[in-house]
Coordinates of C-alpha atoms (C1' of nucleotides) in Angstrom, one line a residue:
Chain A
M1 CA 37.4 -27.1 -24.0
P2 CA 34.1 -28.3 -24.1
R3 CA 33.4 -31.1 -25.3
A4 CA 32.1 -31.7 -28.9
G5 CA 29.7 -34.5 -28.4
L6 CA 30.6 -36.8 -31.0
D7 CA 30.1 -40.8 -30.7
A8 CA 30.2 -42.9 -34.2
G9 CA 26.9 -42.4 -35.4
S10 CA 27.5 -38.9 -35.7
V11 CA 31.1 -38.9 -36.4
T12 CA 29.9 -41.7 -39.5
A13 CA 27.1 -39.3 -40.4
A14 CA 29.4 -36.3 -40.7
G15 CA 31.6 -38.2 -43.3
A16 CA 29.1 -39.2 -45.2
A17 CA 27.7 -36.5 -45.3
L18 CA 31.2 -34.9 -46.1
A19 CA 31.6 -37.8 -48.8
D20 CA 28.8 -36.4 -50.6
E21 CA 30.1 -33.1 -50.9
I22 CA 33.6 -33.5 -52.1
G23 CA 33.5 -37.1 -53.3
F24 CA 34.5 -40.7 -51.6
D25 CA 37.8 -40.9 -53.0
R26 CA 38.5 -37.1 -51.2
L27 CA 37.7 -37.8 -47.8
S28 CA 40.0 -37.6 -44.8
M29 CA 40.1 -37.9 -41.4
G30 CA 41.9 -34.2 -41.4
L31 CA 38.8 -32.9 -43.5
L32 CA 36.2 -35.0 -41.8
A33 CA 38.1 -33.7 -38.2
E34 CA 37.9 -29.8 -39.3
R35 CA 34.6 -30.1 -39.9
L36 CA 33.7 -31.4 -36.8
G37 CA 35.7 -28.7 -34.8
V38 CA 38.1 -31.4 -33.7
K39 CA 41.5 -33.0 -34.1
A40 CA 42.2 -35.4 -36.5
P41 CA 43.6 -37.7 -33.6
S42 CA 40.6 -37.1 -31.5
L43 CA 37.7 -39.1 -34.0
Y44 CA 39.7 -42.2 -33.5
K45 CA 38.0 -42.4 -29.7
H46 CA 35.1 -43.2 -31.8
V47 CA 35.7 -45.2 -35.1
A48 CA 38.9 -46.8 -35.6
G49 CA 40.3 -45.6 -38.5
Q50 CA 39.8 -44.3 -41.7
A51 CA 39.0 -47.9 -42.9
D52 CA 36.7 -48.3 -40.2
L53 CA 34.9 -45.0 -41.1
S54 CA 34.5 -45.9 -44.8
H55 CA 33.1 -49.2 -43.6
R56 CA 30.8 -47.4 -41.2
I57 CA 29.5 -44.8 -44.4
G58 CA 29.1 -48.0 -46.8
I59 CA 26.7 -49.5 -44.0
L60 CA 24.6 -46.6 -43.7
A61 CA 24.3 -46.2 -47.4
M62 CA 23.3 -50.2 -47.8
T63 CA 20.5 -49.4 -45.1
E64 CA 19.2 -46.4 -46.6
I65 CA 19.1 -47.4 -50.2
A66 CA 17.2 -50.5 -48.7
D67 CA 15.0 -48.0 -46.9
A68 CA 14.7 -46.3 -49.7
I69 CA 13.9 -48.7 -52.0
G70 CA 11.3 -50.4 -49.9
E71 CA 9.0 -47.1 -49.5
A72 CA 9.0 -46.7 -52.6
T73 CA 7.9 -50.4 -53.5
R74 CA 5.6 -50.5 -50.9
G75 CA 2.4 -51.1 -51.8
R76 CA 3.1 -51.3 -55.6
A77 CA 3.5 -54.6 -57.6
G78 CA 4.6 -55.2 -61.4
R79 CA 5.0 -52.6 -63.2
D80 CA 4.6 -49.6 -60.4
A81 CA 7.2 -51.7 -58.1
L82 CA 9.6 -51.6 -61.0
V83 CA 9.5 -47.9 -61.8
A84 CA 9.2 -46.5 -58.4
G85 CA 12.1 -49.0 -57.0
A86 CA 14.2 -47.7 -60.1
D87 CA 13.6 -44.0 -59.5
A88 CA 14.4 -44.7 -55.8
M89 CA 17.8 -46.4 -56.8
R90 CA 18.4 -43.2 -59.2
T91 CA 17.6 -40.7 -56.9
Y92 CA 19.6 -42.2 -53.9
A93 CA 22.5 -42.4 -55.9
L94 CA 23.0 -38.8 -57.6
E95 CA 21.5 -37.2 -54.1
H96 CA 24.1 -39.2 -52.1
P97 CA 27.5 -40.3 -54.6
G98 CA 29.7 -40.1 -51.7
R99 CA 27.9 -42.6 -49.8
Y100 CA 26.9 -44.8 -53.1
T101 CA 30.6 -45.2 -54.2
A102 CA 31.2 -46.2 -50.6
G103 CA 27.9 -48.4 -50.1
N104 CA 29.5 -50.3 -53.1
A105 CA 33.0 -50.2 -52.0
A106 CA 32.3 -51.9 -48.7
R107 CA 32.9 -55.8 -48.5
P108 CA 31.8 -57.5 -44.9
G109 CA 34.1 -58.4 -42.7
G110 CA 33.4 -61.2 -40.0
P111 CA 30.4 -63.5 -40.1
D112 CA 28.4 -60.9 -38.1
D113 CA 29.4 -57.5 -39.8
P114 CA 26.7 -56.2 -40.1
L115 CA 26.7 -55.0 -43.4
R116 CA 25.5 -58.2 -43.9
A117 CA 22.3 -58.0 -42.4
A118 CA 22.5 -54.2 -44.7
V119 CA 23.0 -56.6 -47.6
D120 CA 20.0 -58.9 -47.0
R121 CA 17.5 -56.2 -46.2
L122 CA 18.8 -54.4 -49.3
F123 CA 18.2 -57.7 -51.7
A124 CA 15.2 -58.0 -50.1
S125 CA 14.2 -54.8 -51.3
W126 CA 15.6 -55.5 -54.7
S127 CA 13.0 -58.7 -55.1
A128 CA 10.3 -56.5 -54.0
M129 CA 10.8 -54.8 -57.0
L130 CA 10.0 -57.6 -59.2
R131 CA 6.6 -58.8 -56.9
G132 CA 4.1 -58.8 -59.5
Y133 CA 6.1 -60.2 -62.2
R134 CA 5.6 -64.0 -62.7
L135 CA 9.3 -65.5 -62.7
D136 CA 10.1 -69.0 -63.5
P137 CA 11.9 -69.4 -60.1
D138 CA 14.8 -70.9 -62.0
Q139 CA 15.2 -67.3 -64.0
E140 CA 14.9 -65.1 -60.7
I141 CA 18.2 -65.2 -59.5
H142 CA 19.3 -63.9 -63.4
V143 CA 16.7 -61.6 -63.0
L144 CA 17.8 -59.8 -60.2
R145 CA 21.5 -59.9 -61.4
L146 CA 20.3 -58.3 -64.7
L147 CA 18.1 -55.1 -62.1
R148 CA 21.3 -55.1 -60.7
S149 CA 23.5 -54.7 -62.7
T150 CA 21.6 -52.1 -64.8
L151 CA 20.5 -50.2 -62.4
H152 CA 23.5 -49.5 -60.6
G153 CA 25.7 -49.6 -64.3
F154 CA 23.1 -46.7 -65.1
A155 CA 23.6 -44.7 -61.7
S156 CA 27.2 -45.7 -61.2
L157 CA 28.1 -43.6 -65.4
E158 CA 25.5 -41.3 -64.6
A159 CA 27.1 -40.2 -61.2
T160 CA 30.4 -40.1 -62.3
G161 CA 29.6 -38.3 -66.0
G162 CA 29.3 -40.9 -68.2
F163 CA 26.9 -39.9 -69.8
R164 CA 27.7 -37.3 -72.9
I165 CA 26.3 -33.7 -71.0
G166 CA 22.8 -35.3 -69.5
I167 CA 21.2 -35.3 -72.5
D168 CA 17.9 -37.0 -72.2
V169 CA 18.8 -38.8 -69.7
D170 CA 15.8 -38.5 -67.5
D171 CA 14.2 -40.1 -70.9
S172 CA 17.1 -42.6 -71.1
F173 CA 16.4 -43.7 -67.4
T174 CA 12.6 -44.4 -68.0
W175 CA 13.4 -45.9 -71.2
V176 CA 15.5 -48.6 -69.6
V177 CA 13.2 -49.3 -66.7
R178 CA 10.5 -49.8 -69.6
F179 CA 12.5 -52.0 -71.5
I180 CA 13.3 -54.0 -68.6
D181 CA 9.4 -54.6 -67.8
Q182 CA 8.6 -55.4 -70.9
G183 CA 11.0 -57.9 -71.8
L184 CA 10.1 -59.8 -68.1
R185 CA 6.4 -59.9 -68.7
T186 CA 7.1 -61.6 -72.5
T187 CA 10.1 -63.6 -71.1
R188 CA 9.0 -67.2 -71.6
Q189 CA 11.8 -69.9 -71.4
Chain B
M1 CA 74.3 -47.3 -63.2
P2 CA 73.3 -48.0 -66.0
R3 CA 69.8 -47.2 -67.5
A4 CA 66.6 -48.6 -67.3
G5 CA 65.4 -47.9 -71.0
L6 CA 62.0 -46.9 -69.7
D7 CA 59.3 -44.3 -71.2
A8 CA 56.2 -42.9 -70.8
G9 CA 54.3 -46.3 -72.8
S10 CA 56.3 -48.7 -70.7
V11 CA 55.9 -46.7 -67.3
T12 CA 52.0 -46.8 -68.4
A13 CA 52.5 -50.8 -69.3
A14 CA 54.0 -51.1 -66.2
G15 CA 51.6 -49.7 -63.7
A16 CA 48.9 -50.9 -65.9
A17 CA 49.9 -54.4 -64.9
L18 CA 50.3 -54.0 -61.7
A19 CA 47.4 -52.4 -61.3
D20 CA 45.8 -55.4 -62.5
E21 CA 47.6 -57.8 -60.0
I22 CA 47.6 -55.9 -56.6
G23 CA 44.2 -53.4 -57.6
F24 CA 43.8 -49.9 -59.1
D25 CA 43.7 -48.7 -55.8
R26 CA 46.5 -49.6 -54.0
L27 CA 49.2 -48.9 -56.6
S28 CA 51.7 -46.3 -55.9
M29 CA 54.4 -45.0 -56.9
G30 CA 56.7 -46.4 -54.9
L31 CA 55.6 -50.2 -55.3
L32 CA 55.7 -49.6 -59.4
A33 CA 59.2 -48.2 -59.4
E34 CA 60.2 -50.9 -57.5
R35 CA 59.0 -53.5 -60.1
L36 CA 60.5 -51.3 -62.6
G37 CA 64.2 -51.6 -60.9
V38 CA 64.0 -48.2 -60.2
K39 CA 63.8 -45.0 -57.6
A40 CA 60.3 -43.7 -57.2
P41 CA 61.7 -40.2 -58.3
S42 CA 63.2 -41.5 -61.8
L43 CA 58.8 -41.9 -62.8
Y44 CA 59.0 -38.7 -62.8
K45 CA 60.9 -38.3 -65.7
H46 CA 58.3 -40.2 -67.7
V47 CA 54.8 -39.0 -66.2
A48 CA 53.7 -36.2 -65.0
G49 CA 52.7 -38.3 -61.7
Q50 CA 50.2 -40.2 -60.2
A51 CA 47.3 -38.7 -61.6
D52 CA 49.1 -38.4 -65.0
L53 CA 49.9 -42.0 -65.1
S54 CA 46.5 -43.1 -63.5
H55 CA 45.5 -40.9 -66.7
R56 CA 47.5 -43.0 -68.8
I57 CA 46.2 -46.6 -67.4
G58 CA 43.2 -45.2 -68.0
I59 CA 43.3 -44.1 -71.9
L60 CA 45.4 -47.3 -72.3
A61 CA 42.0 -49.5 -71.2
M62 CA 39.7 -47.6 -72.8
T63 CA 41.8 -48.5 -76.1
E64 CA 42.3 -51.4 -74.8
I65 CA 38.4 -52.4 -74.8
A66 CA 37.9 -50.7 -77.8
D67 CA 40.2 -52.8 -79.7
A68 CA 38.3 -56.3 -78.0
I69 CA 35.1 -55.3 -78.7
G70 CA 36.2 -54.1 -82.1
E71 CA 37.9 -57.2 -83.4
A72 CA 35.1 -59.4 -81.1
T73 CA 32.2 -57.7 -83.5
R74 CA 34.4 -58.1 -86.5
G75 CA 32.3 -59.5 -89.3
R76 CA 29.2 -60.3 -87.3
A77 CA 25.7 -58.9 -86.7
G78 CA 22.9 -58.6 -84.4
R79 CA 22.8 -61.0 -82.2
D80 CA 25.7 -62.4 -82.9
A81 CA 27.6 -59.1 -82.3
L82 CA 26.0 -58.4 -79.2
V83 CA 26.9 -61.3 -78.0
A84 CA 30.2 -61.3 -79.0
G85 CA 31.3 -57.9 -78.2
A86 CA 29.8 -58.4 -74.7
D87 CA 31.7 -61.3 -73.9
A88 CA 35.0 -59.5 -74.8
M89 CA 33.7 -56.6 -72.4
R90 CA 33.0 -59.1 -69.7
T91 CA 36.3 -61.0 -70.8
Y92 CA 38.0 -57.8 -70.1
A93 CA 37.0 -56.4 -67.0
L94 CA 37.8 -59.6 -65.0
E95 CA 40.8 -60.5 -66.4
H96 CA 42.0 -56.5 -66.2
P97 CA 40.5 -55.4 -63.6
G98 CA 43.0 -52.7 -62.7
R99 CA 42.8 -51.5 -66.0
Y100 CA 39.4 -51.7 -65.9
T101 CA 39.0 -49.0 -63.0
A102 CA 41.4 -47.0 -64.5
G103 CA 39.4 -46.4 -67.9
N104 CA 35.9 -45.9 -66.0
A105 CA 38.0 -43.2 -63.1
A106 CA 39.4 -41.3 -66.0
R107 CA 37.9 -38.1 -66.9
P108 CA 39.2 -36.0 -70.2
G109 CA 41.6 -33.3 -69.3
G110 CA 42.0 -30.9 -72.0
P111 CA 39.7 -30.7 -75.5
D112 CA 42.9 -32.5 -76.8
D113 CA 43.2 -35.2 -74.4
P114 CA 43.9 -38.5 -76.1
L115 CA 41.3 -40.0 -73.7
R116 CA 38.4 -37.8 -76.0
A117 CA 39.7 -40.2 -79.0
A118 CA 39.7 -43.2 -76.6
V119 CA 36.7 -43.0 -75.8
D120 CA 35.1 -41.8 -79.6
R121 CA 36.5 -45.2 -80.4
L122 CA 34.8 -47.0 -77.4
F123 CA 31.6 -45.4 -78.4
A124 CA 32.2 -46.6 -82.1
S125 CA 32.5 -50.1 -80.8
W126 CA 29.5 -50.1 -79.0
S127 CA 27.4 -49.2 -82.0
A128 CA 28.7 -51.9 -84.0
M129 CA 27.9 -54.1 -81.6
L130 CA 23.9 -53.2 -82.5
R131 CA 24.7 -53.6 -85.7
G132 CA 21.9 -55.5 -87.4
Y133 CA 19.0 -54.3 -85.4
R134 CA 17.1 -52.3 -86.5
L135 CA 16.9 -49.4 -84.8
D136 CA 14.6 -46.4 -84.3
P137 CA 17.0 -43.3 -84.1
D138 CA 15.6 -41.3 -81.9
Q139 CA 16.2 -44.9 -79.3
E140 CA 19.2 -45.3 -80.1
I141 CA 21.2 -43.4 -77.6
H142 CA 18.9 -45.2 -75.5
V143 CA 19.8 -48.6 -76.5
L144 CA 23.4 -47.9 -76.4
R145 CA 22.8 -46.5 -72.2
L146 CA 21.2 -49.6 -71.6
L147 CA 23.9 -51.6 -73.1
R148 CA 26.3 -49.2 -71.6
S149 CA 24.6 -49.6 -68.3
T150 CA 23.8 -53.6 -67.9
L151 CA 27.2 -54.5 -69.0
H152 CA 29.3 -51.9 -67.5
G153 CA 26.9 -52.8 -64.2
F154 CA 27.3 -56.4 -64.7
A155 CA 31.4 -56.3 -65.3
S156 CA 31.6 -54.4 -62.0
L157 CA 29.8 -56.1 -59.8
E158 CA 31.1 -59.6 -60.9
A159 CA 34.9 -57.8 -60.9
T160 CA 34.5 -56.4 -57.4
G161 CA 33.0 -59.9 -56.3
G162 CA 29.2 -58.3 -55.6
F163 CA 27.8 -61.5 -56.8
R164 CA 27.5 -63.9 -54.2
I165 CA 30.2 -66.8 -54.6
G166 CA 29.8 -67.4 -58.1
I167 CA 26.9 -69.5 -58.9
D168 CA 25.7 -69.4 -62.2
V169 CA 27.3 -66.1 -62.8
D170 CA 28.4 -67.4 -66.2
D171 CA 24.8 -68.7 -66.9
S172 CA 23.7 -65.4 -66.2
F173 CA 25.9 -63.1 -68.1
T174 CA 24.3 -65.3 -71.2
W175 CA 20.8 -64.7 -70.0
V176 CA 21.3 -61.1 -70.1
V177 CA 22.4 -60.9 -73.1
R178 CA 20.0 -62.7 -74.8
F179 CA 17.3 -60.5 -72.5
I180 CA 18.4 -57.7 -74.2
D181 CA 18.7 -59.3 -77.2
Q182 CA 15.0 -60.2 -77.0
G183 CA 14.1 -56.9 -75.9
L184 CA 15.9 -55.4 -79.1
R185 CA 14.1 -57.8 -81.5
T186 CA 10.8 -56.9 -80.0
T187 CA 11.1 -53.3 -79.5
R188 CA 8.4 -51.3 -81.0
Q189 CA 7.4 -47.5 -79.9
Chain C
dT1 C1' 88.2 -40.1 -81.4
dG2 C1' 87.0 -36.0 -78.3
dG3 C1' 84.3 -32.6 -76.1
dC4 C1' 79.4 -30.7 -76.1
dT5 C1' 74.4 -31.5 -74.9
dT6 C1' 70.8 -34.2 -73.2
dT7 C1' 68.4 -36.8 -70.8
dG8 C1' 67.3 -40.2 -67.3
dG9 C1' 69.2 -42.1 -63.6
dC10 C1' 70.3 -40.7 -57.9
dT11 C1' 70.1 -39.0 -53.4
dA12 C1' 68.1 -35.6 -49.7
dA13 C1' 64.8 -33.0 -48.3
dT14 C1' 59.5 -31.2 -48.3
dT15 C1' 55.1 -32.1 -47.4
dC16 C1' 50.7 -34.5 -45.8
dC17 C1' 48.2 -38.2 -44.5
dG18 C1' 46.7 -41.5 -41.2
dT19 C1' 48.4 -43.0 -37.2
dT20 C1' 49.5 -43.9 -32.2
dA21 C1' 51.3 -42.5 -27.7
dG22 C1' 50.7 -40.6 -23.8
dC23 C1' 48.5 -36.1 -20.9
dT24 C1' 44.7 -33.5 -19.1
dA25 C1' 40.2 -32.2 -18.0
dA26 C1' 35.8 -33.1 -19.2
dA27 C1' 31.5 -35.6 -17.6
dA28 C1' 29.5 -39.7 -15.0
dG29 C1' 29.2 -42.5 -11.0
dC30 C1' 28.9 -43.6 -6.2
Chain D
dG1 C1' 32.8 -34.0 -3.6
dC2 C1' 35.8 -38.2 -4.7
dT3 C1' 37.1 -41.4 -8.1
dT4 C1' 37.0 -43.0 -12.6
dT5 C1' 36.0 -43.0 -17.0
dT6 C1' 36.4 -40.8 -21.1
dA7 C1' 36.9 -37.8 -25.2
dG8 C1' 39.9 -34.4 -26.0
dC9 C1' 44.9 -32.6 -26.5
dT10 C1' 49.9 -31.8 -28.6
dA11 C1' 53.9 -34.7 -30.1
dA12 C1' 55.8 -37.8 -32.8
dC13 C1' 56.1 -41.5 -36.3
dG14 C1' 56.1 -44.0 -40.5
dG15 C1' 55.0 -44.3 -45.4
dA16 C1' 54.1 -42.4 -49.9
dA17 C1' 54.0 -38.3 -53.5
dT18 C1' 56.5 -34.6 -54.8
dT19 C1' 60.5 -31.1 -55.8
dA20 C1' 65.4 -29.7 -56.1
dG21 C1' 69.0 -30.7 -57.4
dC22 C1' 73.3 -33.3 -58.5
dC23 C1' 76.0 -36.7 -61.3
dA24 C1' 76.8 -40.1 -65.3
dA25 C1' 75.2 -42.2 -69.4
dA26 C1' 73.9 -41.6 -74.2
dG27 C1' 73.0 -39.8 -78.1
dC28 C1' 75.3 -35.9 -81.4
dC29 C1' 78.8 -33.4 -84.2
dA30 C1' 82.8 -32.3 -85.9

DNA sequence: TGGCTTTGGCTAATTCCGTTAGCTAAAAGC
DNA sequence: GCTTTTAGCTAACGGAATTAGCCAAAGCCA
């Protein structure tokens, strides 16, 4: 019985990949173990259980999304940053539906839960998307919530098949992002 | 052993209520049976299983949301309809988080799945919210998707605690709805 | 009223999944 | 090379969904 060379990171990564393939809700310890060529109880040497695994996948997702948006908006501002960041976010959710779901389901446990750091980074990425718009500081929180709501709602509806069979979904997304851009440009009050 | 007087409708309603209380993901046949003063296998005389139960709760939710929005927008148009419908939707999601989750998770089974009718009614309610805005017919689908995305995203983030401890969430929601209203008013192209 | 049929409960048993306990061999350290 | 730690494994438990099969309550009809 040679060892499989697993650790928390590789188990999490494999779990994330499997969740993307079969759906986060269908992810099970048994399936993941089989995928890794190992028996289910062995996974408990690396993660504390299914809840811990889901949490870790969620942290991975948050981190990856923050990175994707951050990279997309690097060196851009205004509409360019908004469009690039929005596209990065949507693409991530479409390409990694399982992780995306895990990321949204994850709730920070303690005060030093690494999830908090990941969420903070993601927030920084969201803010970066708004660089270049002259926003009234009092309104910034509302704008941020608008952005998150709209992009998360769109990605979530699209990923779960909420839009009638994909007619013009790309067009809709472009339209939506432009709508927000124009609104932000003309927002006074 | 007197009978409990259950049927598919009452089981579904009780399941929906329980899901709202403890969360849709924690809903189980055993808990629901206990709540109804019955043993778990007895539920199978009324619903085909947990998947069927979830599906029925989803249909119930879609129908109730359509009704709530429809009633809120009755006799209104333009911004009044938008604000009233958006409030109705948000309120529903907050007061019935379990059902709301079930409604979003439900996928139509066959061509004559009653879920389809419920979804159609909900779409009609969405459209009613836009009555009074002179929308380019080519853009209407995009506007609808913007509305759904934003409201669903907001409701979903708020219901799952996605917004940092409820500071100004009401204000944000009002701001977001106004943002959309103003955008729709000035949309040309 | 009385008997027949249908229906909606029940218990018992199966299966599947997550999880824990305890064993053992592989790796790592001295 | 010997000891210690670690990462697999098998066996077993508990909980949840589900199915089979039994039986009494309700409904129906002469």
